[in-house]
mmCIF file of the C-alpha atoms, coordinates in Angstrom:
data_MODEL
# 
_entry.id   MODEL 
# 
loop_
_atom_site.group_PDB 
_atom_site.id 
_atom_site.type_symbol 
_atom_site.label_atom_id 
_atom_site.label_alt_id 
_atom_site.label_comp_id 
_atom_site.label_asym_id 
_atom_site.label_entity_id 
_atom_site.label_seq_id 
_atom_site.pdbx_PDB_ins_code 
_atom_site.Cartn_x 
_atom_site.Cartn_y 
_atom_site.Cartn_z 
_atom_site.occupancy 
_atom_site.B_iso_or_equiv 
_atom_site.pdbx_formal_charge 
_atom_site.auth_seq_id 
_atom_site.auth_comp_id 
_atom_site.auth_asym_id 
_atom_site.auth_atom_id 
_atom_site.pdbx_PDB_model_num 
ATOM 1   C CA . MET A 1 1   ? 119.524 217.268 -24.240 1.00 0.00 ? 1   MET A CA 1 
ATOM 2   C CA . PHE A 1 2   ? 121.500 219.588 -26.707 1.00 0.00 ? 2   PHE A CA 1 
ATOM 3   C CA . ILE A 1 3   ? 120.293 222.837 -25.899 1.00 0.00 ? 3   ILE A CA 1 
ATOM 4   C CA . SER A 1 4   ? 121.874 225.983 -28.502 1.00 0.00 ? 4   SER A CA 1 
ATOM 5   C CA . ALA A 1 5   ? 124.394 228.078 -27.437 1.00 0.00 ? 5   ALA A CA 1 
ATOM 6   C CA . GLU A 1 6   ? 122.224 230.482 -27.808 1.00 0.00 ? 6   GLU A CA 1 
ATOM 7   C CA . LYS A 1 7   ? 119.001 229.662 -25.531 1.00 0.00 ? 7   LYS A CA 1 
ATOM 8   C CA . GLN A 1 8   ? 122.391 228.476 -23.110 1.00 0.00 ? 8   GLN A CA 1 
ATOM 9   C CA . HIS A 1 9   ? 123.159 232.168 -23.835 1.00 0.00 ? 9   HIS A CA 1 
ATOM 10  C CA . TYR A 1 10  ? 119.218 233.253 -22.727 1.00 0.00 ? 10  TYR A CA 1 
ATOM 11  C CA . ILE A 1 11  ? 118.724 231.383 -19.651 1.00 0.00 ? 11  ILE A CA 1 
ATOM 12  C CA . ILE A 1 12  ? 122.609 232.677 -18.636 1.00 0.00 ? 12  ILE A CA 1 
ATOM 13  C CA . SER A 1 13  ? 121.847 236.052 -18.874 1.00 0.00 ? 13  SER A CA 1 
ATOM 14  C CA . HIS A 1 14  ? 117.932 235.947 -18.200 1.00 0.00 ? 14  HIS A CA 1 
ATOM 15  C CA . LEU A 1 15  ? 118.170 234.026 -14.693 1.00 0.00 ? 15  LEU A CA 1 
ATOM 16  C CA . ASP A 1 16  ? 118.555 237.400 -12.660 1.00 0.00 ? 16  ASP A CA 1 
ATOM 17  C CA . GLN A 1 17  ? 115.876 239.110 -14.143 1.00 0.00 ? 17  GLN A CA 1 
ATOM 18  C CA . ALA A 1 18  ? 113.731 235.570 -14.044 1.00 0.00 ? 18  ALA A CA 1 
ATOM 19  C CA . ILE A 1 19  ? 113.834 235.639 -10.490 1.00 0.00 ? 19  ILE A CA 1 
ATOM 20  C CA . SER A 1 20  ? 113.741 238.883 -9.696  1.00 0.00 ? 20  SER A CA 1 
ATOM 21  C CA . GLU A 1 21  ? 110.792 239.323 -12.146 1.00 0.00 ? 21  GLU A CA 1 
ATOM 22  C CA . GLN A 1 22  ? 109.223 235.883 -10.799 1.00 0.00 ? 22  GLN A CA 1 
ATOM 23  C CA . TRP A 1 23  ? 109.078 234.166 -14.477 1.00 0.00 ? 23  TRP A CA 1 
ATOM 24  C CA . ILE A 1 24  ? 110.214 231.165 -13.031 1.00 0.00 ? 24  ILE A CA 1 
ATOM 25  C CA . GLU A 1 25  ? 106.780 230.173 -10.351 1.00 0.00 ? 25  GLU A CA 1 
ATOM 26  C CA . VAL A 1 26  ? 106.948 227.655 -8.086  1.00 0.00 ? 26  VAL A CA 1 
ATOM 27  C CA . TYR A 1 27  ? 104.899 224.241 -8.239  1.00 0.00 ? 27  TYR A CA 1 
ATOM 28  C CA . TYR A 1 28  ? 104.273 221.871 -5.964  1.00 0.00 ? 28  TYR A CA 1 
ATOM 29  C CA . GLN A 1 29  ? 103.498 218.186 -5.962  1.00 0.00 ? 29  GLN A CA 1 
ATOM 30  C CA . PRO A 1 30  ? 102.130 216.287 -3.108  1.00 0.00 ? 30  PRO A CA 1 
ATOM 31  C CA . ILE A 1 31  ? 104.545 213.261 -1.858  1.00 0.00 ? 31  ILE A CA 1 
ATOM 32  C CA . ILE A 1 32  ? 101.315 210.601 -0.303  1.00 0.00 ? 32  ILE A CA 1 
ATOM 33  C CA . ARG A 1 33  ? 102.318 207.452 2.121   1.00 0.00 ? 33  ARG A CA 1 
ATOM 34  C CA . SER A 1 34  ? 101.448 204.035 0.342   1.00 0.00 ? 34  SER A CA 1 
ATOM 35  C CA . SER A 1 35  ? 100.776 203.288 3.540   1.00 0.00 ? 35  SER A CA 1 
ATOM 36  C CA . SER A 1 36  ? 98.177  205.795 4.491   1.00 0.00 ? 36  SER A CA 1 
ATOM 37  C CA . GLY A 1 37  ? 97.389  207.427 1.226   1.00 0.00 ? 37  GLY A CA 1 
ATOM 38  C CA . ARG A 1 38  ? 98.010  210.539 3.373   1.00 0.00 ? 38  ARG A CA 1 
ATOM 39  C CA . VAL A 1 39  ? 100.366 213.363 1.505   1.00 0.00 ? 39  VAL A CA 1 
ATOM 40  C CA . CYS A 1 40  ? 103.814 213.380 4.062   1.00 0.00 ? 40  CYS A CA 1 
ATOM 41  C CA . ASP A 1 41  ? 105.631 216.431 2.366   1.00 0.00 ? 41  ASP A CA 1 
ATOM 42  C CA . GLU A 1 42  ? 105.452 218.878 -1.239  1.00 0.00 ? 42  GLU A CA 1 
ATOM 43  C CA . GLU A 1 43  ? 108.130 218.511 -3.147  1.00 0.00 ? 43  GLU A CA 1 
ATOM 44  C CA . ALA A 1 44  ? 109.102 221.546 -4.823  1.00 0.00 ? 44  ALA A CA 1 
ATOM 45  C CA . LEU A 1 45  ? 109.244 222.000 -9.281  1.00 0.00 ? 45  LEU A CA 1 
ATOM 46  C CA . ALA A 1 46  ? 110.396 225.229 -10.770 1.00 0.00 ? 46  ALA A CA 1 
ATOM 47  C CA . ARG A 1 47  ? 108.793 225.882 -13.846 1.00 0.00 ? 47  ARG A CA 1 
ATOM 48  C CA . TRP A 1 48  ? 110.182 228.745 -16.201 1.00 0.00 ? 48  TRP A CA 1 
ATOM 49  C CA . ILE A 1 49  ? 107.760 230.939 -17.588 1.00 0.00 ? 49  ILE A CA 1 
ATOM 50  C CA . ASP A 1 50  ? 109.651 233.446 -19.919 1.00 0.00 ? 50  ASP A CA 1 
ATOM 51  C CA . PRO A 1 51  ? 108.012 235.836 -21.630 1.00 0.00 ? 51  PRO A CA 1 
ATOM 52  C CA . GLU A 1 52  ? 109.313 235.936 -24.930 1.00 0.00 ? 52  GLU A CA 1 
ATOM 53  C CA . LYS A 1 53  ? 110.625 232.139 -24.983 1.00 0.00 ? 53  LYS A CA 1 
ATOM 54  C CA . GLY A 1 54  ? 108.224 230.368 -23.204 1.00 0.00 ? 54  GLY A CA 1 
ATOM 55  C CA . PHE A 1 55  ? 108.397 227.596 -21.251 1.00 0.00 ? 55  PHE A CA 1 
ATOM 56  C CA . LEU A 1 56  ? 111.164 226.728 -20.857 1.00 0.00 ? 56  LEU A CA 1 
ATOM 57  C CA . SER A 1 57  ? 111.949 223.249 -18.877 1.00 0.00 ? 57  SER A CA 1 
ATOM 58  C CA . PRO A 1 58  ? 113.858 221.540 -16.085 1.00 0.00 ? 58  PRO A CA 1 
ATOM 59  C CA . GLY A 1 59  ? 115.870 220.225 -18.427 1.00 0.00 ? 59  GLY A CA 1 
ATOM 60  C CA . GLU A 1 60  ? 116.326 223.203 -20.495 1.00 0.00 ? 60  GLU A CA 1 
ATOM 61  C CA . PHE A 1 61  ? 117.820 224.518 -17.741 1.00 0.00 ? 61  PHE A CA 1 
ATOM 62  C CA . ILE A 1 62  ? 118.498 223.205 -14.927 1.00 0.00 ? 62  ILE A CA 1 
ATOM 63  C CA . PRO A 1 63  ? 121.131 221.287 -16.195 1.00 0.00 ? 63  PRO A CA 1 
ATOM 64  C CA . VAL A 1 64  ? 122.768 224.518 -18.039 1.00 0.00 ? 64  VAL A CA 1 
ATOM 65  C CA . LEU A 1 65  ? 122.489 226.969 -14.584 1.00 0.00 ? 65  LEU A CA 1 
ATOM 66  C CA . GLU A 1 66  ? 124.079 223.629 -13.712 1.00 0.00 ? 66  GLU A CA 1 
ATOM 67  C CA . ASN A 1 67  ? 126.774 223.877 -15.933 1.00 0.00 ? 67  ASN A CA 1 
ATOM 68  C CA . ALA A 1 68  ? 127.419 227.388 -15.683 1.00 0.00 ? 68  ALA A CA 1 
ATOM 69  C CA . LYS A 1 69  ? 127.905 226.391 -12.184 1.00 0.00 ? 69  LYS A CA 1 
ATOM 70  C CA . LEU A 1 70  ? 124.626 229.123 -11.521 1.00 0.00 ? 70  LEU A CA 1 
ATOM 71  C CA . ALA A 1 71  ? 121.641 226.740 -9.787  1.00 0.00 ? 71  ALA A CA 1 
ATOM 72  C CA . TYR A 1 72  ? 122.932 227.745 -6.427  1.00 0.00 ? 72  TYR A CA 1 
ATOM 73  C CA . LYS A 1 73  ? 120.792 230.878 -7.686  1.00 0.00 ? 73  LYS A CA 1 
ATOM 74  C CA . LEU A 1 74  ? 117.102 229.400 -8.660  1.00 0.00 ? 74  LEU A CA 1 
ATOM 75  C CA . ASP A 1 75  ? 117.875 226.501 -5.765  1.00 0.00 ? 75  ASP A CA 1 
ATOM 76  C CA . PHE A 1 76  ? 117.771 229.587 -3.020  1.00 0.00 ? 76  PHE A CA 1 
ATOM 77  C CA . TYR A 1 77  ? 115.019 231.363 -4.605  1.00 0.00 ? 77  TYR A CA 1 
ATOM 78  C CA . VAL A 1 78  ? 112.861 228.178 -4.363  1.00 0.00 ? 78  VAL A CA 1 
ATOM 79  C CA . LEU A 1 79  ? 113.734 228.158 -1.096  1.00 0.00 ? 79  LEU A CA 1 
ATOM 80  C CA . ASP A 1 80  ? 112.474 231.336 -0.675  1.00 0.00 ? 80  ASP A CA 1 
ATOM 81  C CA . ARG A 1 81  ? 109.041 230.724 -2.114  1.00 0.00 ? 81  ARG A CA 1 
ATOM 82  C CA . ILE A 1 82  ? 109.223 227.657 0.288   1.00 0.00 ? 82  ILE A CA 1 
ATOM 83  C CA . LEU A 1 83  ? 109.912 229.588 3.277   1.00 0.00 ? 83  LEU A CA 1 
ATOM 84  C CA . GLU A 1 84  ? 107.263 231.836 2.981   1.00 0.00 ? 84  GLU A CA 1 
ATOM 85  C CA . LYS A 1 85  ? 105.017 229.761 1.494   1.00 0.00 ? 85  LYS A CA 1 
ATOM 86  C CA . LEU A 1 86  ? 105.631 227.582 4.638   1.00 0.00 ? 86  LEU A CA 1 
ATOM 87  C CA . ASP A 1 87  ? 105.080 231.386 7.153   1.00 0.00 ? 87  ASP A CA 1 
ATOM 88  C CA . TYR A 1 88  ? 101.352 231.869 5.286   1.00 0.00 ? 88  TYR A CA 1 
ATOM 89  C CA . LEU A 1 89  ? 100.293 228.487 6.427   1.00 0.00 ? 89  LEU A CA 1 
ATOM 90  C CA . GLU A 1 90  ? 101.480 229.113 9.917   1.00 0.00 ? 90  GLU A CA 1 
ATOM 91  C CA . LYS A 1 91  ? 100.169 232.251 10.047  1.00 0.00 ? 91  LYS A CA 1 
ATOM 92  C CA . GLU A 1 92  ? 96.934  231.245 8.854   1.00 0.00 ? 92  GLU A CA 1 
ATOM 93  C CA . GLY A 1 93  ? 95.917  228.355 10.440  1.00 0.00 ? 93  GLY A CA 1 
ATOM 94  C CA . PHE A 1 94  ? 96.723  225.633 7.939   1.00 0.00 ? 94  PHE A CA 1 
ATOM 95  C CA . ASP A 1 95  ? 97.849  222.418 9.034   1.00 0.00 ? 95  ASP A CA 1 
ATOM 96  C CA . LEU A 1 96  ? 101.379 221.817 7.562   1.00 0.00 ? 96  LEU A CA 1 
ATOM 97  C CA . VAL A 1 97  ? 103.845 219.389 5.585   1.00 0.00 ? 97  VAL A CA 1 
ATOM 98  C CA . PRO A 1 98  ? 107.111 219.425 4.815   1.00 0.00 ? 98  PRO A CA 1 
ATOM 99  C CA . GLN A 1 99  ? 108.519 220.655 1.542   1.00 0.00 ? 99  GLN A CA 1 
ATOM 100 C CA . SER A 1 100 ? 111.195 219.221 -0.602  1.00 0.00 ? 100 SER A CA 1 
ATOM 101 C CA . LEU A 1 101 ? 113.578 221.394 -1.971  1.00 0.00 ? 101 LEU A CA 1 
ATOM 102 C CA . ASN A 1 102 ? 116.097 220.127 -4.621  1.00 0.00 ? 102 ASN A CA 1 
ATOM 103 C CA . ILE A 1 103 ? 119.490 221.062 -4.757  1.00 0.00 ? 103 ILE A CA 1 
ATOM 104 C CA . SER A 1 104 ? 122.001 220.731 -7.312  1.00 0.00 ? 104 SER A CA 1 
ATOM 105 C CA . ARG A 1 105 ? 125.721 219.241 -7.398  1.00 0.00 ? 105 ARG A CA 1 
ATOM 106 C CA . SER A 1 106 ? 127.140 222.727 -7.755  1.00 0.00 ? 106 SER A CA 1 
ATOM 107 C CA . ASP A 1 107 ? 125.554 224.272 -4.966  1.00 0.00 ? 107 ASP A CA 1 
ATOM 108 C CA . PHE A 1 108 ? 128.002 222.399 -2.835  1.00 0.00 ? 108 PHE A CA 1 
ATOM 109 C CA . GLU A 1 109 ? 131.064 223.601 -4.929  1.00 0.00 ? 109 GLU A CA 1 
ATOM 110 C CA . VAL A 1 110 ? 130.484 228.207 -4.804  1.00 0.00 ? 110 VAL A CA 1 
ATOM 111 C CA . CYS A 1 111 ? 128.954 228.373 -1.825  1.00 0.00 ? 111 CYS A CA 1 
ATOM 112 C CA . ASP A 1 112 ? 128.542 226.568 1.128   1.00 0.00 ? 112 ASP A CA 1 
ATOM 113 C CA . VAL A 1 113 ? 125.004 225.886 0.813   1.00 0.00 ? 113 VAL A CA 1 
ATOM 114 C CA . VAL A 1 114 ? 124.268 223.489 4.311   1.00 0.00 ? 114 VAL A CA 1 
ATOM 115 C CA . GLU A 1 115 ? 125.239 226.794 5.751   1.00 0.00 ? 115 GLU A CA 1 
ATOM 116 C CA . GLU A 1 116 ? 123.110 228.836 3.342   1.00 0.00 ? 116 GLU A CA 1 
ATOM 117 C CA . ILE A 1 117 ? 120.327 227.021 3.910   1.00 0.00 ? 117 ILE A CA 1 
ATOM 118 C CA . TRP A 1 118 ? 119.505 226.963 7.683   1.00 0.00 ? 118 TRP A CA 1 
ATOM 119 C CA . LYS A 1 119 ? 120.279 230.538 7.959   1.00 0.00 ? 119 LYS A CA 1 
ATOM 120 C CA . ARG A 1 120 ? 117.721 231.236 5.509   1.00 0.00 ? 120 ARG A CA 1 
ATOM 121 C CA . VAL A 1 121 ? 116.013 228.639 7.861   1.00 0.00 ? 121 VAL A CA 1 
ATOM 122 C CA . ASP A 1 122 ? 116.527 230.389 10.779  1.00 0.00 ? 122 ASP A CA 1 
ATOM 123 C CA . ALA A 1 123 ? 115.531 233.987 10.637  1.00 0.00 ? 123 ALA A CA 1 
ATOM 124 C CA . ALA A 1 124 ? 112.000 232.225 8.662   1.00 0.00 ? 124 ALA A CA 1 
ATOM 125 C CA . GLY A 1 125 ? 111.654 231.230 11.786  1.00 0.00 ? 125 GLY A CA 1 
ATOM 126 C CA . ILE A 1 126 ? 110.739 227.578 10.368  1.00 0.00 ? 126 ILE A CA 1 
ATOM 127 C CA . ASN A 1 127 ? 111.484 224.355 11.247  1.00 0.00 ? 127 ASN A CA 1 
ATOM 128 C CA . PRO A 1 128 ? 114.569 222.620 9.624   1.00 0.00 ? 128 PRO A CA 1 
ATOM 129 C CA . GLU A 1 129 ? 111.940 219.699 10.006  1.00 0.00 ? 129 GLU A CA 1 
ATOM 130 C CA . MET A 1 130 ? 109.958 221.490 7.582   1.00 0.00 ? 130 MET A CA 1 
ATOM 131 C CA . ILE A 1 131 ? 112.534 221.790 4.873   1.00 0.00 ? 131 ILE A CA 1 
ATOM 132 C CA . THR A 1 132 ? 113.355 218.072 3.151   1.00 0.00 ? 132 THR A CA 1 
ATOM 133 C CA . ILE A 1 133 ? 116.961 218.572 1.649   1.00 0.00 ? 133 ILE A CA 1 
ATOM 134 C CA . GLU A 1 134 ? 116.427 215.739 -1.739  1.00 0.00 ? 134 GLU A CA 1 
ATOM 135 C CA . ILE A 1 135 ? 119.871 215.482 -3.218  1.00 0.00 ? 135 ILE A CA 1 
ATOM 136 C CA . THR A 1 136 ? 120.210 213.347 -6.433  1.00 0.00 ? 136 THR A CA 1 
ATOM 137 C CA . GLU A 1 137 ? 122.412 210.361 -7.435  1.00 0.00 ? 137 GLU A CA 1 
ATOM 138 C CA . ARG A 1 138 ? 124.853 212.389 -9.571  1.00 0.00 ? 138 ARG A CA 1 
ATOM 139 C CA . VAL A 1 139 ? 124.707 214.761 -7.004  1.00 0.00 ? 139 VAL A CA 1 
ATOM 140 C CA . ILE A 1 140 ? 127.006 212.277 -4.813  1.00 0.00 ? 140 ILE A CA 1 
ATOM 141 C CA . GLY A 1 141 ? 129.351 211.718 -8.117  1.00 0.00 ? 141 GLY A CA 1 
ATOM 142 C CA . ASN A 1 142 ? 133.105 211.315 -7.248  1.00 0.00 ? 142 ASN A CA 1 
ATOM 143 C CA . ASP A 1 143 ? 133.703 212.539 -4.130  1.00 0.00 ? 143 ASP A CA 1 
ATOM 144 C CA . PRO A 1 144 ? 130.689 210.503 -2.127  1.00 0.00 ? 144 PRO A CA 1 
ATOM 145 C CA . ASP A 1 145 ? 132.892 211.779 0.751   1.00 0.00 ? 145 ASP A CA 1 
ATOM 146 C CA . MET A 1 146 ? 132.845 214.567 0.642   1.00 0.00 ? 146 MET A CA 1 
ATOM 147 C CA . ILE A 1 147 ? 128.952 214.351 0.092   1.00 0.00 ? 147 ILE A CA 1 
ATOM 148 C CA . ASN A 1 148 ? 127.869 211.957 3.426   1.00 0.00 ? 148 ASN A CA 1 
ATOM 149 C CA . LYS A 1 149 ? 129.772 215.160 5.200   1.00 0.00 ? 149 LYS A CA 1 
ATOM 150 C CA . GLN A 1 150 ? 127.419 217.044 3.952   1.00 0.00 ? 150 GLN A CA 1 
ATOM 151 C CA . ILE A 1 151 ? 124.381 215.084 4.402   1.00 0.00 ? 151 ILE A CA 1 
ATOM 152 C CA . GLU A 1 152 ? 125.546 214.873 8.009   1.00 0.00 ? 152 GLU A CA 1 
ATOM 153 C CA . ARG A 1 153 ? 125.850 218.975 8.857   1.00 0.00 ? 153 ARG A CA 1 
ATOM 154 C CA . PHE A 1 154 ? 121.815 219.210 7.552   1.00 0.00 ? 154 PHE A CA 1 
ATOM 155 C CA . GLN A 1 155 ? 121.043 216.524 9.753   1.00 0.00 ? 155 GLN A CA 1 
ATOM 156 C CA . GLU A 1 156 ? 122.560 217.200 12.703  1.00 0.00 ? 156 GLU A CA 1 
ATOM 157 C CA . LEU A 1 157 ? 120.908 220.753 12.148  1.00 0.00 ? 157 LEU A CA 1 
ATOM 158 C CA . GLY A 1 158 ? 117.700 218.881 11.740  1.00 0.00 ? 158 GLY A CA 1 
ATOM 159 C CA . PHE A 1 159 ? 117.039 218.801 7.854   1.00 0.00 ? 159 PHE A CA 1 
ATOM 160 C CA . PRO A 1 160 ? 115.548 215.170 6.464   1.00 0.00 ? 160 PRO A CA 1 
ATOM 161 C CA . VAL A 1 161 ? 117.618 214.535 3.449   1.00 0.00 ? 161 VAL A CA 1 
ATOM 162 C CA . TRP A 1 162 ? 117.008 212.264 1.154   1.00 0.00 ? 162 TRP A CA 1 
ATOM 163 C CA . MET A 1 163 ? 118.207 210.011 -2.376  1.00 0.00 ? 163 MET A CA 1 
ATOM 164 C CA . ASP A 1 164 ? 115.780 211.166 -5.667  1.00 0.00 ? 164 ASP A CA 1 
ATOM 165 C CA . ASP A 1 165 ? 115.653 209.340 -8.162  1.00 0.00 ? 165 ASP A CA 1 
ATOM 166 C CA . PHE A 1 166 ? 117.636 205.860 -6.543  1.00 0.00 ? 166 PHE A CA 1 
ATOM 167 C CA . GLY A 1 167 ? 118.764 202.986 -9.523  1.00 0.00 ? 167 GLY A CA 1 
ATOM 168 C CA . SER A 1 168 ? 118.653 206.135 -12.290 1.00 0.00 ? 168 SER A CA 1 
ATOM 169 C CA . GLY A 1 169 ? 122.269 204.796 -13.263 1.00 0.00 ? 169 GLY A CA 1 
ATOM 170 C CA . TYR A 1 170 ? 124.666 207.109 -11.076 1.00 0.00 ? 170 TYR A CA 1 
ATOM 171 C CA . SER A 1 171 ? 125.511 204.976 -8.467  1.00 0.00 ? 171 SER A CA 1 
ATOM 172 C CA . SER A 1 172 ? 124.746 201.581 -6.772  1.00 0.00 ? 172 SER A CA 1 
ATOM 173 C CA . LEU A 1 173 ? 123.565 200.417 -3.655  1.00 0.00 ? 173 LEU A CA 1 
ATOM 174 C CA . ASN A 1 174 ? 126.849 200.435 -1.875  1.00 0.00 ? 174 ASN A CA 1 
ATOM 175 C CA . VAL A 1 175 ? 126.592 204.439 -2.200  1.00 0.00 ? 175 VAL A CA 1 
ATOM 176 C CA . LEU A 1 176 ? 123.524 203.152 0.317   1.00 0.00 ? 176 LEU A CA 1 
ATOM 177 C CA . GLN A 1 177 ? 125.989 201.809 3.074   1.00 0.00 ? 177 GLN A CA 1 
ATOM 178 C CA . SER A 1 178 ? 127.981 205.307 3.232   1.00 0.00 ? 178 SER A CA 1 
ATOM 179 C CA . ILE A 1 179 ? 125.528 207.930 2.969   1.00 0.00 ? 179 ILE A CA 1 
ATOM 180 C CA . LYS A 1 180 ? 121.947 207.209 5.542   1.00 0.00 ? 180 LYS A CA 1 
ATOM 181 C CA . PHE A 1 181 ? 119.660 208.701 4.100   1.00 0.00 ? 181 PHE A CA 1 
ATOM 182 C CA . ASN A 1 182 ? 116.253 209.652 5.608   1.00 0.00 ? 182 ASN A CA 1 
ATOM 183 C CA . LEU A 1 183 ? 113.965 207.916 2.955   1.00 0.00 ? 183 LEU A CA 1 
ATOM 184 C CA . ILE A 1 184 ? 114.961 206.879 -1.132  1.00 0.00 ? 184 ILE A CA 1 
ATOM 185 C CA . LYS A 1 185 ? 112.878 207.904 -3.709  1.00 0.00 ? 185 LYS A CA 1 
ATOM 186 C CA . PHE A 1 186 ? 113.353 204.951 -6.597  1.00 0.00 ? 186 PHE A CA 1 
ATOM 187 C CA . ASP A 1 187 ? 113.558 206.148 -9.931  1.00 0.00 ? 187 ASP A CA 1 
ATOM 188 C CA . MET A 1 188 ? 110.389 203.888 -11.829 1.00 0.00 ? 188 MET A CA 1 
ATOM 189 C CA . ILE A 1 189 ? 113.484 202.541 -14.015 1.00 0.00 ? 189 ILE A CA 1 
ATOM 190 C CA . PHE A 1 190 ? 114.481 200.885 -11.335 1.00 0.00 ? 190 PHE A CA 1 
ATOM 191 C CA . MET A 1 191 ? 111.718 199.664 -10.264 1.00 0.00 ? 191 MET A CA 1 
# 
């Protein structure tokens, strides 16, 4: 989707403020196993409700942040909200289900995303099995070997790794032979 240069500039220049003032809200979409009808996970989704621009759709701000190599700030912010939620629910005695975190390709390019996620989860005292890492096909891109190594690192630390939106057009079935995901979420277009 085409986004004006002015809106791109606004998103980039206001990201830190949006995070610090919590203009970005995290919503949780339940993932339900069809075999049992029970919630098995919840996917954390970021929504930016800006006091000046109103609702910014993820289709507007996420590509801008990815292109500017700033998506890691959003992804770590969402992770921090997930960890706060899990801590609260655990202290209140509620049953917990894993929480899914979507990560961007640019996260792998700007930092050691595996280490950063591990440090936050470990510091919060949360079992890594409670944080599902979701990676879309486009994250794999032109360097599947590098992504495969990162996925293996996540899994060695105890994080489940899911492929999100498989069949959306970025890769083929060959990817599934070379990269070992814990679960594959098929894109509705593929189905």
